[in-house]
C-alpha positions in Angstrom: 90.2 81.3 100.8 93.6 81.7 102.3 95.6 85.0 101.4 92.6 87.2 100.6 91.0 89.3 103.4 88.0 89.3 101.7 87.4 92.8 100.7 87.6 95.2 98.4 86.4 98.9 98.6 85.0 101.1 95.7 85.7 105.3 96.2 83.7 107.6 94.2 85.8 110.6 94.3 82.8 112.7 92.5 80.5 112.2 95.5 82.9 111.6 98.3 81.4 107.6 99.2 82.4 104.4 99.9 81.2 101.2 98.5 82.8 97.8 99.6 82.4 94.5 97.8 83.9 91.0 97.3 84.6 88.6 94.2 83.6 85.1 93.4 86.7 82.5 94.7 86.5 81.4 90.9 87.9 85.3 89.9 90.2 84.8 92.7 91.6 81.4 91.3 91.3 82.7 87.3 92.9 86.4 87.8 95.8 85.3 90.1 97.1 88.2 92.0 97.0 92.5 91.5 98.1 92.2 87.9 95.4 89.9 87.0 92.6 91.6 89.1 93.3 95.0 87.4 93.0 93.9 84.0 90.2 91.7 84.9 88.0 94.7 86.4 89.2 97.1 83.7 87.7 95.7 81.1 84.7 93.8 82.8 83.6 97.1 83.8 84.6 98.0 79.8 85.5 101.3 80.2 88.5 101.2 77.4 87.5 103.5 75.4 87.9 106.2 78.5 89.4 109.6 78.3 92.7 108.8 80.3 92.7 111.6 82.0 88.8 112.4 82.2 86.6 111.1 85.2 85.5 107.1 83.5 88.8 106.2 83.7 88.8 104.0 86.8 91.9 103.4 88.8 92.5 100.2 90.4 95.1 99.1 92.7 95.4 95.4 93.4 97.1 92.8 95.7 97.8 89.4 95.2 97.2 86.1 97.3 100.3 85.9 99.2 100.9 90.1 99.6 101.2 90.8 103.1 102.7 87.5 104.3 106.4 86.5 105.0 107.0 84.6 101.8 109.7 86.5 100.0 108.7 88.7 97.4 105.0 89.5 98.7 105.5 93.0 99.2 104.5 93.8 95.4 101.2 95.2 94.6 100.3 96.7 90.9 98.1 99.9 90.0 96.2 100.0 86.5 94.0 102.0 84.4 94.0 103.4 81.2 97.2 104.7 80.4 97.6 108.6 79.9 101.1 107.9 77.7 99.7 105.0 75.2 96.2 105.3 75.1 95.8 101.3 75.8 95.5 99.5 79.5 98.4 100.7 82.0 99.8 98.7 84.5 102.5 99.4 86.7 104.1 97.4 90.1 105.4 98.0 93.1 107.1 97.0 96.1 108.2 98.3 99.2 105.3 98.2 102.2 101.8 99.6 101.1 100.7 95.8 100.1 100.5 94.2 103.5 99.7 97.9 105.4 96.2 97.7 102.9 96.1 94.2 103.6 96.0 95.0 107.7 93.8 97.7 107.0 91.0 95.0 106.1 91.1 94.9 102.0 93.0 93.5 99.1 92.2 95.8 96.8 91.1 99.9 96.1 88.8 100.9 93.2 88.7 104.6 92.3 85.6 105.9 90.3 85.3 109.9 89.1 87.4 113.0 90.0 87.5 114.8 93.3 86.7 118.7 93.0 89.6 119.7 95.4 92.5 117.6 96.1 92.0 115.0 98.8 93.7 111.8 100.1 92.1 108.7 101.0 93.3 107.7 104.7 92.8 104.2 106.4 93.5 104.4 109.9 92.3 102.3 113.0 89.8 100.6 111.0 88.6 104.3 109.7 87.9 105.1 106.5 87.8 108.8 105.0 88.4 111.3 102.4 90.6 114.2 103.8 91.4 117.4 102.1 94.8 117.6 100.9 95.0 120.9 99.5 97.9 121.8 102.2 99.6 118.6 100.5 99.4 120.0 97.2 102.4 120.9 95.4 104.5 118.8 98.0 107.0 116.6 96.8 107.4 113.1 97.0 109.7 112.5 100.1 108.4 115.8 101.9 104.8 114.4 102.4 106.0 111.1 103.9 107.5 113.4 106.6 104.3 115.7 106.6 101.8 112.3 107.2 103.8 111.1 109.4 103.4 114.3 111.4 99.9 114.3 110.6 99.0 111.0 112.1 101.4 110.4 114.5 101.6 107.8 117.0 104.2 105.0 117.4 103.2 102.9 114.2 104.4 104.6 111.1 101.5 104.8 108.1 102.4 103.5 104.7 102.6 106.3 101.9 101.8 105.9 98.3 101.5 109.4 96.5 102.2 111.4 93.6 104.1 114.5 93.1 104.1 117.8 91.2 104.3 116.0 88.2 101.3 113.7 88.9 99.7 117.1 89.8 100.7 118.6 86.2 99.1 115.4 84.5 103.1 114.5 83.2 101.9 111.9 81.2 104.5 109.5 82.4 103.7 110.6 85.6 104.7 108.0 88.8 103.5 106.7 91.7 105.3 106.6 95.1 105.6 104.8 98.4 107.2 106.0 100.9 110.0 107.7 99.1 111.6 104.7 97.7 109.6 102.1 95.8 107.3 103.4 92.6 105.0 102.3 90.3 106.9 104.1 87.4 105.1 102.6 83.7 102.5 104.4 82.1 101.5 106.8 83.8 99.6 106.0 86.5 100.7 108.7 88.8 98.7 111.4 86.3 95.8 109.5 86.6 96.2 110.2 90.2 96.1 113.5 89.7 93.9 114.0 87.1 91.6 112.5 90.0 92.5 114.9 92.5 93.9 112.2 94.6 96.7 113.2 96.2 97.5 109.9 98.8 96.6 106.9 99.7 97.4 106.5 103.3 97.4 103.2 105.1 97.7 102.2 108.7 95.9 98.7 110.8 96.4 96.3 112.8 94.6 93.1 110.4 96.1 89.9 109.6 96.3 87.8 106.3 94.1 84.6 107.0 96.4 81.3 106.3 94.8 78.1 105.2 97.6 76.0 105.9 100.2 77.5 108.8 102.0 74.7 108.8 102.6 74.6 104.8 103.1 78.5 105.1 105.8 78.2 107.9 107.8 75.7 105.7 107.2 77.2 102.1 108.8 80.2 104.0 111.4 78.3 105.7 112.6 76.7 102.1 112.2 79.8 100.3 114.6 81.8 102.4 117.4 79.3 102.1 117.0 78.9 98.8 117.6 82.5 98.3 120.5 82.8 100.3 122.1 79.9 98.5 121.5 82.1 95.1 124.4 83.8 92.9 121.8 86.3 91.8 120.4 87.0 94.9 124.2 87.7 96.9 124.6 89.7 93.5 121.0 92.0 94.3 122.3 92.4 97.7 125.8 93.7 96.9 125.3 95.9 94.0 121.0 96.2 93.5 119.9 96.2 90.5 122.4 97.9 89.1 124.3 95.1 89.0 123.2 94.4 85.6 125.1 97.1 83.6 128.1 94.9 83.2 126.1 91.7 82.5 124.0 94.1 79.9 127.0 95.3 78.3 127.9 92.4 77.6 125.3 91.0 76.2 124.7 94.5 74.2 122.0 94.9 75.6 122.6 98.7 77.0 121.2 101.5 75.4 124.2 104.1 74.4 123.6 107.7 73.0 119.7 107.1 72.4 120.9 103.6 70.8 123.1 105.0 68.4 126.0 102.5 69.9 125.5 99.1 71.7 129.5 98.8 73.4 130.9 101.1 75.7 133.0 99.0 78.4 134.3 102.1 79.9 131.0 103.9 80.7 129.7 101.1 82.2 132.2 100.3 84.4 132.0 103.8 85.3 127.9 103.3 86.1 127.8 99.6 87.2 127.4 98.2 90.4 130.2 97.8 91.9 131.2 101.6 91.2 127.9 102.7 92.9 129.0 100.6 95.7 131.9 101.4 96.3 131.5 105.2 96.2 128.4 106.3 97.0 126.5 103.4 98.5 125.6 103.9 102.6 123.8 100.8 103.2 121.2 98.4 101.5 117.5 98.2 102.3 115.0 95.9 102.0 111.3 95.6 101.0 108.4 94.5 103.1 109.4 90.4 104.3 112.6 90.5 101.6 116.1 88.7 102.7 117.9 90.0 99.8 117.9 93.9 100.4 118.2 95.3 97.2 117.7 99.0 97.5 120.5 101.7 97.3 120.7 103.7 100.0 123.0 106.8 98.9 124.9 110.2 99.7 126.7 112.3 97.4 128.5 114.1 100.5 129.7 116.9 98.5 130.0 119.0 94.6 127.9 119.8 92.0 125.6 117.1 92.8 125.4 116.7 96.1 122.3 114.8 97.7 121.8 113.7 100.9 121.1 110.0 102.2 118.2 109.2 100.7 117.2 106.5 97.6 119.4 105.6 94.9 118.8 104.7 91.6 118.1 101.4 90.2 119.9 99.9 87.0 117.0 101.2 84.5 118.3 104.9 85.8 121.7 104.5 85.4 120.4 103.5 81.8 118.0 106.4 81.5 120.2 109.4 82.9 123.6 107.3 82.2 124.6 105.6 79.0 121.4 107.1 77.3 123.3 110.4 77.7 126.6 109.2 77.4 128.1 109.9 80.1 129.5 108.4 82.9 129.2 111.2 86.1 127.4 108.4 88.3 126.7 111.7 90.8 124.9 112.9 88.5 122.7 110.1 87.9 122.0 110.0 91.5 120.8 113.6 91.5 118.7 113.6 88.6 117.3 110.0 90.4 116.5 112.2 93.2 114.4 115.0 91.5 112.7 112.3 89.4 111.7 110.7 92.5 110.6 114.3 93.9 108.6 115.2 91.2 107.1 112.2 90.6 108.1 111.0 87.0 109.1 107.6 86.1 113.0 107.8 85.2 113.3 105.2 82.5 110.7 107.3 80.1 111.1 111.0 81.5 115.3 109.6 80.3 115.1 107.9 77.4 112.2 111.1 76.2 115.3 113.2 77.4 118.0 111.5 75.8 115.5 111.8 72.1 115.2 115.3 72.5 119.4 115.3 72.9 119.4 113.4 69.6 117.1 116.2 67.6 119.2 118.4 69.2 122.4 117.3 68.0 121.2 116.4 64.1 119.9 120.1 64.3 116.1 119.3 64.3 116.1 120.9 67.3 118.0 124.7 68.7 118.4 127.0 71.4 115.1 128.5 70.3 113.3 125.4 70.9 114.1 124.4 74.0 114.5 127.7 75.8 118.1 128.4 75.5 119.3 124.9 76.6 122.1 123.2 74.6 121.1 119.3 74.7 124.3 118.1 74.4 125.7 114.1 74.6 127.8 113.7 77.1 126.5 115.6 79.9 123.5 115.5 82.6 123.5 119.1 83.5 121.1 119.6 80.8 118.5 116.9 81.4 118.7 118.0 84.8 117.5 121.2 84.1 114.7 119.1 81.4 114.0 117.5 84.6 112.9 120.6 86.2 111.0 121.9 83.2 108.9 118.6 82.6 108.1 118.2 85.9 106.8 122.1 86.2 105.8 121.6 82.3 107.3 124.8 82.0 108.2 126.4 78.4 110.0 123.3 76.6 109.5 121.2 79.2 105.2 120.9 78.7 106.2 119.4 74.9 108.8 117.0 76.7 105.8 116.1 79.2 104.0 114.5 76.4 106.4 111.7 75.8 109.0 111.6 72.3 106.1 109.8 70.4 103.3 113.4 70.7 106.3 115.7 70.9 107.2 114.4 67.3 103.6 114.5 65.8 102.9 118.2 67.8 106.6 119.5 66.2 104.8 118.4 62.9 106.5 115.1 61.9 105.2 111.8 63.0 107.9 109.4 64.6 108.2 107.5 62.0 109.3 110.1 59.6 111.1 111.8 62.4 113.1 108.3 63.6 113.9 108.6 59.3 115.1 111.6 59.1 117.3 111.4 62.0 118.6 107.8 60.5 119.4 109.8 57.0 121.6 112.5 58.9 123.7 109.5 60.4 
């Protein structure tokens, strides 16, 4: 069956082995791509009644038919498991490069059973498979291992990256998962079922190829997909402005969220967040994922101030959402700052910012003080503060361990379910 290596390996991190197996070509057709195998093998294995965070939940992480080929848009792979944040099934997607780099390494998909005892990372190298300890990796952030693997492994071919950070490490319930700095699984929480595993990396790096039943089909799908997308509006759009481009459409539309969704217009502050802002003045270059012509990464500096950051990732429209209008406020540096330490630590910037931006809300009705949330004033209209919330999550330090939780289980643990705590907030308005 074209598009599928064939392969699939099974890691139990209890005992430290490997199992490999295949599927029928009838789960193949039925469960189309990673989405559809993780759910499929989540609950055919019907462990959904799990402890998220205990050693039944499974992890799997999944590639589709045409990941790893040069039809646009294959990069993407999705992770899933029970999630840690809803207590239901978690999924979460991803592109970037770790798709095809698993594909060459001879398997579509990883299946990860028990907990480690000591942190390790699972590396596939040359056609090698192992468990390595990763206690020297523990407590690294996010872009500093990427730098530390590559050391590690050396060689001329680079190795493809997907980790979790500190906050993965502290079980952050909405905990991410990265690869290779810039592309993350960010929903539900898959990154603290990472570390709840002990598994600090998956590391990828072969030589394989994606069998093709039909070159000649696959050369010319390619071929009219490509022109296609250069013949898009909302492709040229993607590669001018990224995602971002969005905030003026959404305003439009009222569909941005403003001060916790306490407003739905603000014309000003997103012009101020929008695309062609972030373009225009902190914007180095675009990137691109794995075998994709539009390039919509943000590739950013803020060369100088309060909130400077060096080239590195920028943040996608969902951020500028998050750590932006959220807030209410329109420092776009800022955004780009708290994007970075988000992306260090590990946590998945549209819930760590709109838990964030709630706890600014209880703050400002007065449901909230000082006293709670260890001296810090959560104030509207500034990101200094959620920067610092940032910080404290990620370390679940003080405040910061509530905030880890998610708004939902802060409410209930500050005694007031959200429902009574969303109406009591509405009655102060």
């Amino acid at each position: 069956m074209g598009g599928y290596v064939g392969r699939y390996l099974e890691v139990d991190l209890t005992e430290g082995a490997f199992t490999e197996f295949t599927l029928p070509e009838e789960v193949l057709r039925k469960y189309l791509g990673g989405s559809g195998l993780c759910a499929h093998l989540f609950f055919e294995r019907g462990k959904w009644n799990a402890d998220p965070l205990g050693p039944d939940n499974d992890l799997f992480v999944m590639t589709g038919p045409i990941s790893g080929t040069l039809i646009p848009g294959s990069s993407r792979f999705a992770i899933g498991a029970r999630s840690p944040l809803t207590g239901i099934w978690g999924e979460g997607s991803c592109g970037g490069n770790f798709a095809p780099a698993l594909k060459r390494c001879g398997y579509d998909g990883l299946v990860f059973t028990g907990q480690s005892p000591k942190p390790v990372s699972l590396v596939m190298d040359g056609g090698t498979v192992e468990l390595r300890d990763a206690a020297d990796l523990w407590g690294v952030d996010n872009y500093d291992i990427v730098d530390k693997v590559k050391e590690m492994l050396g060689g001329k071919k680079r190795p493809s990256v997907l980790s979790i950070g500190p906050a993965g490490e502290n079980l952050v319930r909405y905990a991410n998962v990265t690869n290779n700095k810039h592309d993350f699984v960010g929903r539900t929480g898959m990154g603290a079922v990472m570390g709840s595993k002990k598994l600090k990396a998956i590391i990828c790096r072969g030589d394989g190829a994606v069998p093709i039943a039909d070159p000649d089909a696959y050369k010319a799908l390619c071929k009219e997909f490509v022109a296609k997308i250069a013949d898009a509006v909302p492709a040229q759009s993607l590669q001018e402005m990224g995602t971002d481009a969005g905030m003026d459409l959404g305003m439009l539309l009222g569909d941005i969220p403003i001060r916790n969704w306490r407003r739905g217009e603000d014309y000003e502050l997103s012009g101020a967040l929008g695309g062609p802002t972030l373009s225009e003045t902190y914007l180095k270059r675009g990137a691109a994922c794995y075998a994709c012509p539009i390039a919509c990464r943000r590739v950013v500096e803020v060369p100088e101030g309060p909130y400077k950051t060096e080239v590195g990732p920028g943040p996608e429209f969902e951020t500028c959402c998050a750590f932006g209008t959220m807030l209410d406020h329109d420092d776009l540096a800022g955004v780009i700052k708290s994007n970075e330490w988000c992306n260090r630590y590990g946590m998945d910037t549209i819930t760590c910012g709109c838990t964030i931006a709630w706890a600014y809300d209880c703050f400002e009705e007065g449901i909230l003080t000082a006293d709670d949330t260890d001296g810090i004033e959560l104030r509207f209209g500034s990101v200094d503060p959620a920067i610092a919330m940032v910080h404290k999550i990620a370390r679940r330090d003080g405040f910061g361990d509530l905030l880890a939780e998610g708004s939902r289980e802060a409410a209930r643990r500050l005694g007031r379910g959200s429902e009574e705590l969303t109406a009591e907030i509405k009655g102060l308005e």
